[in-house]
Short mmCIF file of C-alpha atoms in Angstrom, two decimals:
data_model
loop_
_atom_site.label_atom_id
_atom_site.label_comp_id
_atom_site.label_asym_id
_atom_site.label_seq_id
_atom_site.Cartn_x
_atom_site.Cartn_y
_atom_site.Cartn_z
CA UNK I 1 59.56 -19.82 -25.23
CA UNK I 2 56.44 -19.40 -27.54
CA UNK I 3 55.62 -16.57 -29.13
CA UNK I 4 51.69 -15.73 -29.35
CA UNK I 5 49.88 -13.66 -31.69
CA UNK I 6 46.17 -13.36 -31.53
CA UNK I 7 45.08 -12.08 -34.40
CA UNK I 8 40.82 -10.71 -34.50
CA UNK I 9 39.14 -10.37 -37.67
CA UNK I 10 36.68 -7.79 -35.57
CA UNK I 11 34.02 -7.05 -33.69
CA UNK I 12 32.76 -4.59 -30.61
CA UNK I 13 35.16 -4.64 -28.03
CA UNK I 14 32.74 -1.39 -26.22
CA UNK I 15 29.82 -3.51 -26.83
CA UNK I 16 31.63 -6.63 -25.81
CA UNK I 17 30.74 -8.96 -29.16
CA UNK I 18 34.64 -10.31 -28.63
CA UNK I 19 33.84 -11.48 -25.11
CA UNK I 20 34.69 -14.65 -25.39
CA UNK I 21 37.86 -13.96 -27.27
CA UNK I 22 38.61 -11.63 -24.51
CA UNK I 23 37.97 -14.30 -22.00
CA UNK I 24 40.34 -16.70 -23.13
CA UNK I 25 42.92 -13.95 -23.59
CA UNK I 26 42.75 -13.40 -20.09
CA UNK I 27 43.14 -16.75 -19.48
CA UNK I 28 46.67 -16.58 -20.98
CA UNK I 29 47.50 -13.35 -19.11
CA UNK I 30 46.56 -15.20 -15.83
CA UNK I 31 48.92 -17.73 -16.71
CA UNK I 32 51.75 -15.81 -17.78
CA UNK I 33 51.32 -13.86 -14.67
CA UNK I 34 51.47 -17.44 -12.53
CA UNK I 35 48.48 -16.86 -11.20
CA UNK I 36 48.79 -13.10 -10.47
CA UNK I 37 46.58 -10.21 -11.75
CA UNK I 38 47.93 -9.79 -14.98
CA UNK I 39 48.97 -6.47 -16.67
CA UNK I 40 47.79 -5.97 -20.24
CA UNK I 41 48.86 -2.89 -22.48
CA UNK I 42 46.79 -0.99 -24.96
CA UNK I 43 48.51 0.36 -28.23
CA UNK I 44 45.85 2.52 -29.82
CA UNK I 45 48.09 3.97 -32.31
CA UNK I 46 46.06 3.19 -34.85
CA UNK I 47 42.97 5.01 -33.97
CA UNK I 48 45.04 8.12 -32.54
CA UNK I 49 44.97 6.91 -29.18
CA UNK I 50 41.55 7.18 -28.74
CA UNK I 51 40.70 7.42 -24.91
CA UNK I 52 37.12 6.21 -25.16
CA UNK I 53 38.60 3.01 -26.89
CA UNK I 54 41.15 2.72 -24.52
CA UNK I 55 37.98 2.99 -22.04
CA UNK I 56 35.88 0.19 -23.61
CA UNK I 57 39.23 -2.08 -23.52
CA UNK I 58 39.36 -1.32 -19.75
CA UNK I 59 36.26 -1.75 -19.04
CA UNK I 60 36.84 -5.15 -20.23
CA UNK I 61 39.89 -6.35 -19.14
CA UNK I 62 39.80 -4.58 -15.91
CA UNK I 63 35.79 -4.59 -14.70
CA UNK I 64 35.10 -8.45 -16.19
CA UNK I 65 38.58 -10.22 -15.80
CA UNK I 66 40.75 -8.45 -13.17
CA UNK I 67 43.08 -7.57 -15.70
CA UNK I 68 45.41 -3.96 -14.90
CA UNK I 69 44.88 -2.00 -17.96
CA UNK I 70 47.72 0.16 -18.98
CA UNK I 71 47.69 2.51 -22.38
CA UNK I 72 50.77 3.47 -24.34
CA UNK I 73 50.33 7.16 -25.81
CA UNK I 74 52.72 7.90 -28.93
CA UNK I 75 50.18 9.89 -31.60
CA UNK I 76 50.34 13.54 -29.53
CA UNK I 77 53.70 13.01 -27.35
CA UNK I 78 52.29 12.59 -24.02
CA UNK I 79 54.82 9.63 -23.47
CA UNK I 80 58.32 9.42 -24.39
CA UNK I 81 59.37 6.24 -25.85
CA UNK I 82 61.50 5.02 -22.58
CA UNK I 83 58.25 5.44 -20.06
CA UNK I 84 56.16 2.86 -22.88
CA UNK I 85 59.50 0.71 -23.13
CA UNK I 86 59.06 0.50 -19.33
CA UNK I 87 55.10 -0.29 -19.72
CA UNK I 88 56.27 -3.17 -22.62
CA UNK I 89 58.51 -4.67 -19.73
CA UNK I 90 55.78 -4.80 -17.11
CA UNK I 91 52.83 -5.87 -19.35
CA UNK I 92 52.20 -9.85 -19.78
CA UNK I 93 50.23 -8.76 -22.98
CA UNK I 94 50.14 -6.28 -25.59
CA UNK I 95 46.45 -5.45 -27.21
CA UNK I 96 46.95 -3.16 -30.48
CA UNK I 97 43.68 -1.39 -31.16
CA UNK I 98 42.13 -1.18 -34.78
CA UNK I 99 41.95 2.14 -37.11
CA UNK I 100 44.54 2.88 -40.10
CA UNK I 101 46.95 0.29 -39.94
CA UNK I 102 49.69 2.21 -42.27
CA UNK I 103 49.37 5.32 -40.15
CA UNK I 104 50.20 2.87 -37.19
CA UNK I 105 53.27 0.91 -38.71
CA UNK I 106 54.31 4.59 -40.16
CA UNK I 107 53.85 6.05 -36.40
CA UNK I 108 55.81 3.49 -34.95
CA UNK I 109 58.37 3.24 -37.15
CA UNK I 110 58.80 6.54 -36.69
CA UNK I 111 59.43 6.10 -33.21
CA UNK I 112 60.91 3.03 -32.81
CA UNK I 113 58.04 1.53 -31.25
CA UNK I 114 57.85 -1.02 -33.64
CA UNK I 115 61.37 -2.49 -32.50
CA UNK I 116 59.94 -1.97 -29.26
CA UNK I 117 56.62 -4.25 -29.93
CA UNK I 118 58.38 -6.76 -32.06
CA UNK I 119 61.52 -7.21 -28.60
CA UNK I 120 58.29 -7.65 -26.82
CA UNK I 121 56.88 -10.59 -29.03
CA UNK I 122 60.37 -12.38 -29.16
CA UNK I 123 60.37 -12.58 -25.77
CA UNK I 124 57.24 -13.95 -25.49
CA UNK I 125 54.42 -11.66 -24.30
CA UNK I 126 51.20 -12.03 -25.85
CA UNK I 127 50.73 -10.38 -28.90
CA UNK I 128 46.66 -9.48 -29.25
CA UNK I 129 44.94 -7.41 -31.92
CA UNK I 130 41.88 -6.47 -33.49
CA UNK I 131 41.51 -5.09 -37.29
CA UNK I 132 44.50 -3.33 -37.53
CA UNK I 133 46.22 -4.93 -34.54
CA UNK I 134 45.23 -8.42 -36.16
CA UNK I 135 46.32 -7.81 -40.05
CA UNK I 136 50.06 -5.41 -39.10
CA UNK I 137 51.81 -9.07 -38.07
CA UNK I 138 51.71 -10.48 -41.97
CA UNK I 139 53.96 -9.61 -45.04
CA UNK I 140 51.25 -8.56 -46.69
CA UNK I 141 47.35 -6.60 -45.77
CA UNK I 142 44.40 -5.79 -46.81
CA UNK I 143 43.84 -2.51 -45.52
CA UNK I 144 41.12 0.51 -46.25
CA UNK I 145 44.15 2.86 -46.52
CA UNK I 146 43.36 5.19 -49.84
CA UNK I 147 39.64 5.07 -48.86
CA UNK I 148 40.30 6.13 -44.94
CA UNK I 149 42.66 9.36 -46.38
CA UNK I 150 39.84 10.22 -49.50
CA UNK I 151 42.10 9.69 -52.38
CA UNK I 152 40.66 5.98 -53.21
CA UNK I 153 37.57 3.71 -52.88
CA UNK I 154 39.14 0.34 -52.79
CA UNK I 155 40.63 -1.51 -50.33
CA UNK I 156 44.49 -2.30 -51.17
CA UNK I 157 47.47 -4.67 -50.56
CA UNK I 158 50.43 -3.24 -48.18
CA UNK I 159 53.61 -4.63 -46.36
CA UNK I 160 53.32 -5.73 -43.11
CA UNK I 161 55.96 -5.95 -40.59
CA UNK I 162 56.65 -10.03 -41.74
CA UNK I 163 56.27 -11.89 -38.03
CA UNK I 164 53.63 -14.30 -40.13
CA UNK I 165 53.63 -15.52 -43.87
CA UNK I 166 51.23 -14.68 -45.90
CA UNK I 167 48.36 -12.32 -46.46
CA UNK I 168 46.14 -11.21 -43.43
CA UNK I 169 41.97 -9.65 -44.18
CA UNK I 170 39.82 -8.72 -41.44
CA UNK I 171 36.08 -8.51 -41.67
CA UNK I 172 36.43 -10.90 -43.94
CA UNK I 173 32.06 -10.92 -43.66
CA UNK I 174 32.19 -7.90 -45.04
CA UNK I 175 35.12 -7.90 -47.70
CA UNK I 176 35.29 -11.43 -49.16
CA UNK I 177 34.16 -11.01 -52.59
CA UNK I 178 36.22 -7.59 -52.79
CA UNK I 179 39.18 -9.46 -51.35
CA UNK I 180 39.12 -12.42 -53.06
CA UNK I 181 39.90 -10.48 -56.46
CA UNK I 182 42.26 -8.38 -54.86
CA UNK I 183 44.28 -11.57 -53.91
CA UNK I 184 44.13 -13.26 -57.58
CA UNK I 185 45.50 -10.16 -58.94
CA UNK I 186 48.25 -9.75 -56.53
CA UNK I 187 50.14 -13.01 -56.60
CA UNK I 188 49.93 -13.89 -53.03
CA UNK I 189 49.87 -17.65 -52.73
CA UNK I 190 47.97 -17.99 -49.40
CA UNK I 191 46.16 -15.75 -46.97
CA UNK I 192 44.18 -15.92 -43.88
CA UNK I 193 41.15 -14.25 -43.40
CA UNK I 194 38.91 -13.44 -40.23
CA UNK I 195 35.48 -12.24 -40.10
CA UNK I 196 34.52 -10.04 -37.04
CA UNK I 197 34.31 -11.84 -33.43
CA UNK I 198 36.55 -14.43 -34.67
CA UNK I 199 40.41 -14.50 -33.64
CA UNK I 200 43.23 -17.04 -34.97
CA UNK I 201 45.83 -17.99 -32.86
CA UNK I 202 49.36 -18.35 -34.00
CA UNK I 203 52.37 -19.85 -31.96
CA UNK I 204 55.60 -18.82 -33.08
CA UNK I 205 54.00 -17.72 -36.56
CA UNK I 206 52.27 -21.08 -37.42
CA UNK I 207 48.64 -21.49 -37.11
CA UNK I 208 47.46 -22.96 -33.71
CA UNK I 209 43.86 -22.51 -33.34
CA UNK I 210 40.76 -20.73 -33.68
CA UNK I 211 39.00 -18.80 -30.93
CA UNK I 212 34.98 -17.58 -32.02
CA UNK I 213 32.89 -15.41 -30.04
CA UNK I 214 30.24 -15.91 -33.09
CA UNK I 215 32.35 -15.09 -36.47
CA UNK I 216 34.46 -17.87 -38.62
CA UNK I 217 38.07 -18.07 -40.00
CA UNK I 218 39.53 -19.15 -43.38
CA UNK I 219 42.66 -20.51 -44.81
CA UNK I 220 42.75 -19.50 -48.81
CA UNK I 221 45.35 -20.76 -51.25
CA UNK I 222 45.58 -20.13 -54.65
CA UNK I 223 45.39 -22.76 -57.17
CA UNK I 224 45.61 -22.38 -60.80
CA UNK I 225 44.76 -18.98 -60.33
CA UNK I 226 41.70 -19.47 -58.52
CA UNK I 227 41.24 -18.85 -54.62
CA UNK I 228 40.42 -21.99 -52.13
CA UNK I 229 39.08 -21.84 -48.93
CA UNK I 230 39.35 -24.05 -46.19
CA UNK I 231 37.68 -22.88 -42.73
CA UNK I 232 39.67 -23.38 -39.75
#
């Protein structure tokens, strides 16, 4: 059985910039629903389970695609872990919002979300993301965490959970030439990188494609201590 990730550099989903990301995610919800509605699950851990997020993603999936939108709600202990284990089981996809991607891993870790999430990929569900939901699959991210709690103003390298080698940077439009030194200093060998309305596909942790609704993707390696890019 494959296992999906869709990882997005990005983008509006409220404003609906990732449309056409969103569209072809649908398209794989259809299909792993044989031809049924589909039932995709929101994880908006990362922004504290925002509701108006949660809103915009219905308002997507639901109102454009015929999608049922569920929402898992950890952050304030409306749900216990067994009732989101039992929205995991029923969901064909799992969409993890963006915000602060450490608070996230730490929140579901916590929890035991995370093993929950991870069950969920192995057995093949489709793994979708933006931001923080995109960059949490890798070893290693580039993540606004010291700036985001006020004790920093750079953007730094964390652990992942390790579902995909290598490095993972959203908005790459925005961050290359900060990221570019942060990855020649940290002696990661290779890294992908997404700007915003752009998603890359991977299929059981390779690279399968790349899926724009307007933004680009990249491939960097390092050689002899310099950074090359290839878009994908």
């Amino acid at each position: 059985m494959e296992k999906r990730i869709i990882a997005i550099g990005g983008g509006e989903i409220k404003n609906k910039t990732t449309l056409e990301i969103d569209r072809y995610v649908a398209s794989l919800i259809k299909e792993k629903a044989c031809g049924g509605r589909g039932n995709a699950l929101f994880i908006g851990t990362a922004s504290h389970d925002s509701m108006p997020y949660f809103n915009s993603f219905r308002k997507t999936y639901t109102s454009v695609f015929d999608i049922k939108a569920e929402v898992a709600l950890i952050v304030y202990g409306e749900m216990n872990v067994e009732k989101i284990a039992g929205k995991i089981d029923a969901a064909d996809c799992i969409y993890v919002g963006g915000g602060d991607t450490v608070y996230m891993l730490e929140k579901w870790k916590e929890t035991g979300l995370d093993k929950l999430i991870l069950s969920a990929y192995e057995k093949g569900k489709i793994i979708c993301g933006l931001s923080a939901g995109a960059i949490c699959w890798f070893n290693d991210i580039y993540t606004d965490y010291e700036i985001m709690r006020g004790v920093g103003g750079e953007y730094v390298m964390k652990k992942g959970l390790g579902v995909i080698d290598g490095c993972m940077c959203p908005h790459f439009n925005e961050r290359e030439k900060d990221f570019i030194p942060a990855l020649i200093n940290s002696g990661i060998k290779t890294a992908y990188a997404a700007e915003n309305d752009c998603a890359i596909e991977f299929i059981d942790g390779k690279y399968s494609k790349t899926v724009s609704a307007g933004g680009k993707a990249y491939f960097i390696t390092m050689e002899n201590g310099r950074a090359e890019k290839k878009e994908l």
